[in-house]
XYZ file of C-alpha atoms in Angstrom:
594
model
C 46.771 11.666 43.656
C 44.063 11.253 46.292
C 40.927 11.850 44.160
C 39.738 12.782 40.684
C 36.471 14.449 39.672
C 34.740 14.721 36.287
C 31.732 17.022 35.978
C 30.486 16.444 32.403
C 29.870 12.702 32.580
C 26.761 10.820 31.388
C 25.237 7.475 32.255
C 23.056 5.815 29.609
C 19.938 4.089 30.993
C 17.418 2.655 28.479
C 18.389 5.132 25.802
C 18.411 8.201 28.078
C 21.679 10.025 28.829
C 21.564 11.085 32.481
C 24.090 13.833 33.322
C 26.049 13.500 36.542
C 29.313 13.907 38.405
C 31.879 11.102 38.693
C 34.305 11.051 41.617
C 37.208 8.621 41.902
C 38.661 8.102 45.368
C 41.352 5.783 46.622
C 38.745 3.216 47.746
C 35.688 3.651 45.517
C 33.984 5.067 42.433
C 30.998 7.361 43.125
C 28.526 8.655 40.502
C 25.754 11.111 41.372
C 22.849 11.466 38.948
C 22.034 15.170 38.672
C 18.536 14.472 37.323
C 17.309 12.024 39.950
C 19.829 12.645 42.729
C 20.603 8.928 42.946
C 24.141 7.994 44.042
C 25.903 4.823 42.849
C 29.010 3.554 44.638
C 31.458 0.789 43.675
C 34.280 -0.219 45.988
C 37.669 -1.120 44.586
C 37.306 -4.699 45.851
C 34.224 -5.199 43.624
C 35.983 -4.123 40.436
C 37.139 -6.950 38.175
C 38.199 -5.113 34.994
C 38.354 -1.553 33.657
C 38.044 -0.789 29.931
C 38.538 2.367 27.903
C 36.598 2.653 24.625
C 35.507 5.108 21.985
C 31.899 6.308 22.321
C 29.545 8.628 20.458
C 30.204 11.352 23.046
C 33.977 11.250 23.192
C 35.311 8.310 25.210
C 33.808 5.988 27.799
C 34.981 4.180 30.923
C 33.486 0.778 31.737
C 33.722 -0.974 35.114
C 33.057 -4.741 35.230
C 32.298 -6.065 38.714
C 32.915 -9.480 40.204
C 29.182 -10.201 40.533
C 28.920 -10.190 36.700
C 27.505 -6.697 36.224
C 28.852 -3.585 34.530
C 28.629 0.209 34.771
C 29.558 2.517 31.921
C 30.120 6.277 31.923
C 30.577 8.483 28.851
C 31.840 11.989 28.213
C 35.587 11.694 28.766
C 38.222 13.350 26.597
C 41.121 11.645 24.876
C 43.563 13.545 27.114
C 42.097 11.924 30.250
C 43.406 8.441 29.513
C 46.926 9.033 30.861
C 45.715 10.392 34.211
C 43.144 7.588 34.586
C 45.698 4.864 33.905
C 48.042 6.292 36.500
C 45.269 6.679 39.101
C 43.856 3.161 38.596
C 47.281 1.561 38.802
C 48.245 3.343 42.020
C 44.929 3.139 43.933
C 43.053 0.126 42.518
C 45.948 -1.963 41.281
C 44.179 -2.433 37.920
C 45.289 -1.760 34.393
C 42.975 0.145 32.044
C 42.514 -1.901 28.860
C 41.834 -0.169 25.556
C 38.982 -1.951 23.772
C 38.972 -1.744 19.983
C 35.632 -1.174 18.254
C 34.500 -2.583 14.892
C 33.582 0.253 12.549
C 33.391 -1.541 9.178
C 29.581 -1.797 9.339
C 29.227 -5.564 8.996
C 26.025 -7.111 10.332
C 27.320 -10.655 10.800
C 29.645 -11.890 13.481
C 29.705 -13.722 16.814
C 27.728 -13.169 19.999
C 29.102 -13.490 23.510
C 27.320 -13.177 26.858
C 28.918 -11.799 29.993
C 28.685 -9.113 32.674
C 24.940 -8.879 32.066
C 25.464 -7.803 28.451
C 25.100 -9.249 24.972
C 28.206 -8.322 22.964
C 28.175 -8.547 19.166
C 31.696 -8.967 17.809
C 32.925 -8.554 14.238
C 36.415 -9.783 13.392
C 37.283 -10.099 17.117
C 36.247 -6.472 17.717
C 33.130 -5.315 19.532
C 30.503 -3.718 17.280
C 27.859 -3.076 19.968
C 26.542 -4.463 23.211
C 23.036 -4.728 24.663
C 22.363 -4.585 28.426
C 20.139 -7.594 29.051
C 18.385 -5.842 31.926
C 16.707 -3.669 29.268
C 15.154 -6.715 27.549
C 11.443 -7.103 28.275
C 10.712 -10.190 26.185
C 12.413 -12.739 23.949
C 10.653 -14.623 21.138
C 12.297 -17.444 19.244
C 11.551 -18.854 15.813
C 13.012 -21.555 13.618
C 16.372 -19.867 12.963
C 15.553 -16.474 14.426
C 15.247 -14.797 17.800
C 13.721 -11.389 18.589
C 14.496 -9.230 21.617
C 12.007 -6.605 22.802
C 13.031 -3.797 25.153
C 11.553 -1.768 27.976
C 10.674 1.772 27.007
C 11.850 4.834 28.914
C 9.350 7.661 29.338
C 12.053 10.328 29.000
C 13.613 8.938 25.812
C 12.712 10.776 22.609
C 13.874 7.851 20.476
C 13.794 4.302 21.831
C 14.953 0.972 20.506
C 11.869 -1.236 20.263
C 13.358 -4.555 19.210
C 16.333 -6.236 17.610
C 16.319 -9.461 15.621
C 19.113 -12.007 15.195
C 19.412 -14.777 12.641
C 21.011 -17.866 14.157
C 22.346 -20.336 11.557
C 21.961 -24.039 12.338
C 24.968 -25.446 14.173
C 27.016 -28.538 13.415
C 27.050 -29.769 17.017
C 24.211 -31.424 18.867
C 21.641 -29.128 20.395
C 19.533 -26.207 19.271
C 21.570 -22.965 18.912
C 18.393 -20.863 18.969
C 17.352 -22.386 22.292
C 20.822 -21.792 23.754
C 20.709 -18.170 22.618
C 17.250 -17.765 24.166
C 18.300 -19.251 27.495
C 21.354 -16.965 27.735
C 19.143 -13.936 27.152
C 16.453 -14.998 29.624
C 19.017 -15.621 32.366
C 19.757 -11.894 32.779
C 16.750 -10.264 31.073
C 14.150 -8.328 33.066
C 11.250 -10.233 31.538
C 7.813 -9.915 33.077
C 7.349 -13.192 34.898
C 5.063 -14.192 37.705
C 3.709 -17.346 39.210
C 0.140 -18.413 38.738
C -0.497 -17.976 42.451
C 0.505 -14.298 42.305
C -2.414 -13.378 40.034
C -5.039 -11.048 41.477
C -7.740 -12.850 39.505
C -8.212 -14.667 36.216
C -10.995 -14.868 33.636
C -11.119 -17.757 31.190
C -12.463 -18.204 27.663
C -12.740 -14.522 26.741
C -13.595 -13.745 23.133
C -10.867 -11.500 21.747
C -11.539 -9.898 18.359
C -8.114 -8.236 17.981
C -5.956 -10.307 18.115
C -8.482 -12.951 17.172
C -8.989 -15.998 19.353
C -10.105 -17.253 22.732
C -7.793 -16.144 25.544
C -7.391 -16.417 29.277
C -7.046 -13.054 31.023
C -4.912 -12.895 34.174
C -4.398 -9.766 36.266
C -1.062 -9.291 38.080
C 0.062 -6.344 40.226
C 2.178 -4.741 37.457
C 0.919 -6.309 34.207
C -1.831 -8.463 32.732
C -1.330 -11.681 30.818
C -3.358 -12.521 27.722
C -2.741 -16.225 27.268
C -3.921 -17.936 24.078
C -3.361 -21.254 22.366
C -0.518 -20.097 20.126
C 0.777 -16.925 21.767
C 1.193 -15.284 25.151
C 1.058 -11.495 25.643
C 2.420 -9.929 28.840
C 1.477 -6.254 28.776
C 2.484 -3.781 31.530
C -0.267 -1.524 32.779
C 1.735 1.589 31.923
C 1.369 0.717 28.209
C -2.410 1.243 28.404
C -3.297 4.785 27.328
C -7.102 4.603 26.949
C -10.057 2.313 27.518
C -13.421 2.308 25.708
C -16.669 0.513 26.554
C -18.846 0.614 23.428
C -22.301 -0.884 22.767
C -23.047 -2.647 19.499
C -25.682 -1.272 17.156
C -28.034 -4.167 17.941
C -27.775 -3.479 21.731
C -27.058 -7.148 22.341
C -23.254 -7.001 22.348
C -20.585 -4.886 24.025
C -17.020 -4.079 23.003
C -14.196 -3.290 25.403
C -11.211 -1.629 23.703
C -7.724 -1.017 25.123
C -5.323 1.415 23.429
C -1.641 0.458 23.831
C 1.541 2.469 23.410
C 3.829 0.876 22.352
C 1.751 -1.762 20.563
C 2.182 -5.473 21.124
C 3.632 -7.560 18.337
C 2.754 -10.975 16.969
C 5.206 -11.973 14.246
C 5.266 -9.080 11.784
C 1.874 -7.724 12.913
C 1.550 -4.946 15.473
C -1.586 -4.509 17.548
C -2.123 -1.014 18.902
C -5.617 -1.920 20.108
C -6.968 -4.962 21.921
C -10.702 -5.508 21.431
C -12.805 -7.861 23.559
C -16.315 -8.884 22.554
C -19.017 -9.750 25.101
C -22.666 -10.646 24.986
C -24.661 -8.136 26.953
C -26.681 -10.742 28.818
C -23.669 -12.904 29.729
C -22.742 -12.763 33.435
C -19.820 -14.059 35.471
C -18.509 -14.255 39.012
C -14.915 -13.618 40.112
C -13.106 -13.754 43.451
C -9.951 -11.738 44.129
C -6.943 -13.421 45.733
C -6.121 -10.316 47.803
C -7.136 -9.786 51.395
C -9.811 -7.290 52.371
C -7.230 -4.961 53.918
C -5.089 -4.869 50.759
C -8.134 -4.341 48.543
C -9.353 -1.485 50.714
C -5.892 0.089 50.877
C -5.018 -0.109 47.170
C -8.343 0.070 45.376
C -10.816 1.456 47.896
C -14.440 0.832 47.023
C -13.716 0.231 43.335
C -13.096 -3.491 43.885
C -14.566 -6.074 46.221
C -13.513 -9.498 47.403
C -16.273 -11.107 45.355
C -17.658 -9.486 42.229
C -20.634 -10.641 40.176
C -22.416 -9.101 37.213
C -22.282 -8.738 33.422
C -19.030 -9.936 31.921
C -18.184 -6.621 30.237
C -18.868 -4.691 33.447
C -16.545 -6.887 35.542
C -13.662 -6.599 33.050
C -14.013 -2.821 32.676
C -14.137 -2.296 36.461
C -10.994 -4.396 36.969
C -9.033 -2.419 34.383
C -10.385 0.871 35.707
C -9.310 0.143 39.290
C -5.935 -1.519 38.599
C -4.649 0.727 35.796
C -6.227 3.949 37.125
C -7.210 4.838 33.553
C -10.587 6.285 32.663
C -12.997 4.189 30.633
C -14.680 6.207 27.860
C -18.313 5.533 26.915
C -20.469 7.142 24.160
C -21.963 10.526 25.000
C -24.825 12.613 23.663
C -24.847 11.362 20.075
C -27.788 9.166 19.126
C -29.528 8.176 15.904
C -31.446 5.232 17.235
C -28.071 3.855 18.389
C -24.801 5.219 19.732
C -22.911 4.307 16.576
C -23.201 4.423 12.799
C -22.759 1.434 10.524
C -20.217 2.107 7.782
C -17.252 0.699 5.870
C -13.617 1.679 5.908
C -11.941 0.639 2.660
C -13.077 -2.981 2.184
C -14.057 -3.779 5.798
C -17.417 -3.159 7.434
C -17.499 -1.788 10.962
C -18.979 0.754 13.356
C -18.130 4.438 13.818
C -18.701 5.950 17.277
C -18.904 9.765 17.558
C -17.613 10.415 21.089
C -17.489 13.585 23.132
C -13.794 14.134 22.398
C -13.144 12.089 19.303
C -14.170 9.354 16.874
C -13.381 5.669 17.149
C -13.919 3.065 14.440
C -13.918 -0.683 15.027
C -13.126 -3.373 14.117
C -10.635 -3.678 11.209
C -8.527 -1.661 11.514
C -9.317 0.122 14.785
C -8.945 3.903 14.366
C -9.148 6.627 16.992
C -9.226 10.316 15.973
C -9.212 13.037 18.613
C -11.159 16.227 17.952
C -7.966 18.260 18.318
C -6.499 16.428 15.310
C -9.515 17.095 13.052
C -9.244 19.897 10.489
C -12.737 19.500 8.999
C -15.497 16.968 8.358
C -17.956 16.583 5.514
C -20.399 14.358 3.670
C -19.893 13.332 0.047
C -22.611 12.113 -2.341
C -25.280 13.001 0.217
C -27.253 15.155 -2.268
C -27.776 12.496 -4.932
C -31.255 11.476 -5.992
C -30.486 7.832 -6.702
C -28.024 6.900 -3.928
C -29.180 5.686 -0.544
C -25.826 6.042 1.194
C -23.232 8.744 1.675
C -19.566 9.003 2.638
C -18.255 10.708 5.754
C -14.795 12.225 5.373
C -12.522 13.416 8.186
C -9.597 15.585 7.125
C -6.715 15.760 9.577
C -4.540 18.714 10.447
C -1.510 16.606 9.603
C -2.662 16.457 5.973
C -4.210 12.976 5.741
C -7.859 11.982 5.699
C -10.146 9.077 6.575
C -13.233 8.244 4.504
C -16.022 6.101 5.970
C -18.412 4.962 3.248
C -21.827 3.281 2.951
C -23.462 5.353 5.685
C -27.250 5.519 5.499
C -28.500 8.930 4.380
C -30.788 9.079 7.402
C -27.675 9.185 9.618
C -26.349 12.366 7.978
C -28.709 14.756 9.792
C -27.958 13.524 13.365
C -24.229 13.489 12.633
C -24.328 17.027 11.207
C -26.112 18.271 14.324
C -23.541 16.514 16.513
C -20.617 18.030 14.587
C -22.139 21.489 14.889
C -22.575 21.055 18.640
C -18.852 20.198 18.956
C -17.807 23.248 16.892
C -16.169 21.070 14.248
C -15.733 22.637 10.828
C -17.907 21.061 8.120
C -16.525 21.356 4.595
C -18.478 21.169 1.338
C -18.768 18.077 -0.830
C -15.785 17.098 -2.941
C -15.438 18.435 -6.477
C -15.740 15.030 -8.071
C -19.215 14.651 -6.580
C -20.337 17.950 -8.107
C -19.102 17.034 -11.578
C -21.008 13.755 -11.760
C -24.548 14.027 -13.190
C -26.680 11.405 -11.506
C -29.954 12.354 -13.348
C -31.212 10.180 -16.218
C -33.202 11.432 -19.300
C -35.894 8.829 -19.922
C -36.836 10.190 -23.420
C -33.310 9.865 -24.731
C -32.472 6.729 -26.772
C -28.706 6.413 -26.558
C -28.572 3.282 -28.734
C -30.503 4.952 -31.561
C -28.133 7.921 -31.499
C -25.176 5.576 -31.670
C -26.597 3.725 -34.705
C -27.388 6.967 -36.542
C -23.913 8.365 -35.954
C -22.325 5.144 -37.136
C -24.445 5.123 -40.317
C -23.534 8.736 -41.087
C -19.842 7.936 -40.744
C -20.165 5.009 -43.149
C -21.978 7.155 -45.744
C -19.178 9.704 -45.621
C -16.627 6.954 -46.149
C -18.564 5.573 -49.166
C -18.754 9.012 -50.808
C -15.018 9.480 -50.431
C -14.293 6.037 -51.908
C -16.563 6.713 -54.962
C -14.768 9.963 -55.736
C -11.401 8.271 -55.555
C -12.482 5.448 -57.918
C -13.766 7.863 -60.617
C -10.497 9.783 -60.584
C -8.493 6.586 -60.949
C -10.572 5.425 -63.974
C -10.126 8.745 -65.749
C -6.365 8.838 -65.230
C -5.951 5.197 -66.222
C -7.638 5.797 -69.623
C -5.233 8.595 -70.509
C -2.231 6.462 -69.643
C -3.400 3.619 -71.904
C -4.040 5.927 -74.888
C -0.633 7.539 -74.496
C 1.008 4.146 -74.363
C -0.628 3.098 -77.645
C 0.044 6.362 -79.454
C 3.674 6.718 -78.422
C 4.756 3.105 -78.338
C 8.562 3.106 -78.411
C 8.702 -0.593 -79.258
C 6.472 -0.435 -82.362
C 7.820 -2.426 -85.344
C 8.839 -0.545 -88.569
C 8.604 -3.653 -90.779
C 5.598 -4.752 -92.773
C 3.040 -7.010 -91.207
C 1.799 -10.322 -92.474
C -1.342 -8.658 -93.808
C 0.642 -6.708 -96.454
C 2.244 -8.061 -99.634
C 5.869 -7.704 -100.501
C 5.144 -4.799 -102.893
C 3.277 -2.937 -100.188
C -0.235 -3.608 -101.478
C -2.882 -4.809 -99.080
C -4.442 -8.200 -99.520
C -8.231 -8.624 -99.586
C -8.083 -10.844 -96.546
C -6.517 -8.038 -94.561
C -9.282 -5.634 -95.569
C -11.894 -8.134 -94.464
C -10.141 -8.587 -91.168
C -9.932 -4.842 -90.730
C -13.651 -4.480 -91.378
C -14.428 -7.190 -88.868
C -12.184 -5.579 -86.277
C -13.802 -2.201 -86.852
C -17.233 -3.733 -86.474
C -16.209 -5.519 -83.303
C -14.660 -2.337 -81.912
C -17.829 -0.342 -82.567
C -19.940 -3.035 -80.954
C -17.614 -3.174 -77.957
C -17.807 0.614 -77.641
C -21.581 0.433 -77.690
C -21.506 -2.267 -75.054
C -19.115 -0.240 -72.909
C -21.358 2.829 -73.219
C -24.362 0.758 -72.249
C -22.469 -0.710 -69.306
C -21.501 2.799 -68.176
C -25.121 3.877 -68.351
C -26.131 0.821 -66.375
C -23.446 1.552 -63.789
C -24.646 5.167 -63.499
C -28.217 3.951 -63.096
C -27.101 1.463 -60.472
C -25.280 4.254 -58.614
C -28.405 6.387 -58.617
C -30.474 3.480 -57.379
C -27.900 2.740 -54.677
C -27.998 6.377 -53.517
C -31.774 6.273 -53.325
C -31.679 2.975 -51.496
C -29.201 4.448 -48.995
C -31.634 7.158 -48.053
C -34.673 4.883 -47.825
C -33.244 1.710 -46.300
C -32.743 1.178 -42.522
C -29.384 -0.431 -43.042
C -27.552 1.801 -45.543
C -24.329 -0.079 -45.560
C -25.508 -3.409 -47.006
C -27.398 -2.016 -50.021
C -24.729 0.540 -50.803
C -22.154 -2.239 -50.751
C -24.306 -4.331 -53.155
C -24.776 -1.448 -55.579
C -21.110 -0.666 -55.335
C -20.237 -4.256 -56.231
C -22.556 -4.155 -59.265
C -21.079 -0.887 -60.496
C -17.574 -2.267 -60.008
C -18.479 -5.388 -62.007
C -19.882 -3.296 -64.861
C -16.792 -1.109 -64.842
C -14.574 -4.162 -64.957
C -16.538 -5.507 -67.951
C -16.264 -2.196 -69.806
C -12.541 -2.036 -69.095
C -12.097 -5.599 -70.376
C -13.985 -4.765 -73.570
C -11.823 -1.687 -74.101
C -8.673 -3.711 -73.726
C -9.890 -6.351 -76.192
C -10.794 -3.795 -78.863
C -7.488 -2.003 -78.507
C -5.595 -5.274 -78.701
C -7.423 -6.106 -81.948
C -6.890 -2.668 -83.423
C -3.212 -2.437 -82.663
C -1.963 -5.202 -85.071
C -4.073 -3.818 -88.027
C -2.453 -0.421 -87.988
C -0.048 0.231 -90.866
C 3.518 0.890 -89.957
C 5.147 3.910 -91.586
C 6.624 3.221 -95.091
C 10.331 3.240 -95.660
C 12.103 5.287 -98.394
C 12.639 2.205 -100.611
C 8.932 1.404 -100.580
C 8.079 4.980 -101.496
C 10.478 4.848 -104.508
C 9.014 1.520 -105.653
C 5.533 2.979 -105.550
C 6.626 5.949 -107.616
C 8.153 3.627 -110.235
């Protein structure tokens, strides 16, 4: 078999599957990328090992070279393994090894480095591998290391970073440092010597991320070097630049928009904001020759540059990155920005010709194409001095910028109309709120009157209930005395053995009758007094300012009088009950007849 060809083969580069054609000859392996037209060739003398493995797109063939590099091609079928083994044995003198893959889903195992790859193994089987040439940066912590990757422009989904936990080892040495050194040996990290810098600017005030940094410009990236962290950012990550004046016209902001954002710990920074004083000047000298400056940058840069600090920095970024620097346009209300607040942070909102940008925390940029409508809330109130500016997005979200002076609403409305942006009406919750105040209305007096009326109603209900209880209680007591089931049928001590009444008993009966009549009179008088006290209490309720206290006093007096009358009733009934004659028996009736 002289040669073999495979048409539907893919090569994965930074997350992008590049289709191509693989040709195996007796002396070499040739792969042609159909997208770029690039041709890769490996001679049989350079091949160290050949491995066959299962991939997401069928099966893959991996070639490991003697110079510690590897090439991997996907898209093979399971029926191709027999032909490949025979071809490799005859022409290359190599056996094709079948590599087993770990599919149990464990996230702990061992890491090995080789052939320019990081291989993560679980139970002596490979779970995944990472080409170290795709690593752009490596950050180490106490027991943790983070790998960041280069991004491919053609990839729809890209792996941004991967993090490994490295447990402390039993042997001498730092396992995290060893891991970091193995990664950095083959990683394509942005590195450059200090002498390769085009120019450098020291002690620049950086608002986001906060701190004083040294800014160094290199041919392919710029380095933002601080006390605790170092950011190396390629120029192709810069998407926009903004040069914005402060509201006091004494400061300037220079903003860089990054995609993807830089990361510091768990915080991502999509924008880098520099702060400059408008009157501050500096002088910088480029390390490039005049010929190189003229060839690469034309008249945009010079060998020696002097001027305001913000102007020098913006011109350097404009010439090196070839990105436009956006400045405020036609909007003005005494300044090019509007002071406002976003959530709990105060900042500045800049209406630009093609969008809105808010600084400083958090920086927000909204393009006009993403805006569904804009509007002012609480701008028609009579008491408020500020209003809210709301931007509704086509994606469904919204941003509300509050505490804007009402004088700024008119210039902003004119600017929105000039940009043909839709202005929506105020929110419903603003229309429902009544901000006017009635000065003649005494809310406290109304509250006191309502409370007094409620208490009067409660007192009337309690009086009715007490009268009903007294009436029912009297009937129960009379029934108990009249139909006493435990009444004795024997003669009392006041009667003689022959049934005749003694004179002492008659005297006692007269005294008891007199006492009962007097007690009845007293009870009647007490009832009259209680009725009079009730009438007086009702009159006092109407006349007094505090109805509750006097009504309570009168109620207590009436209750006391009622209690006295009830006690007198009980005493009279207790005295009358023993003097009543029990019914005579038949024997007594016969004795009387005899």
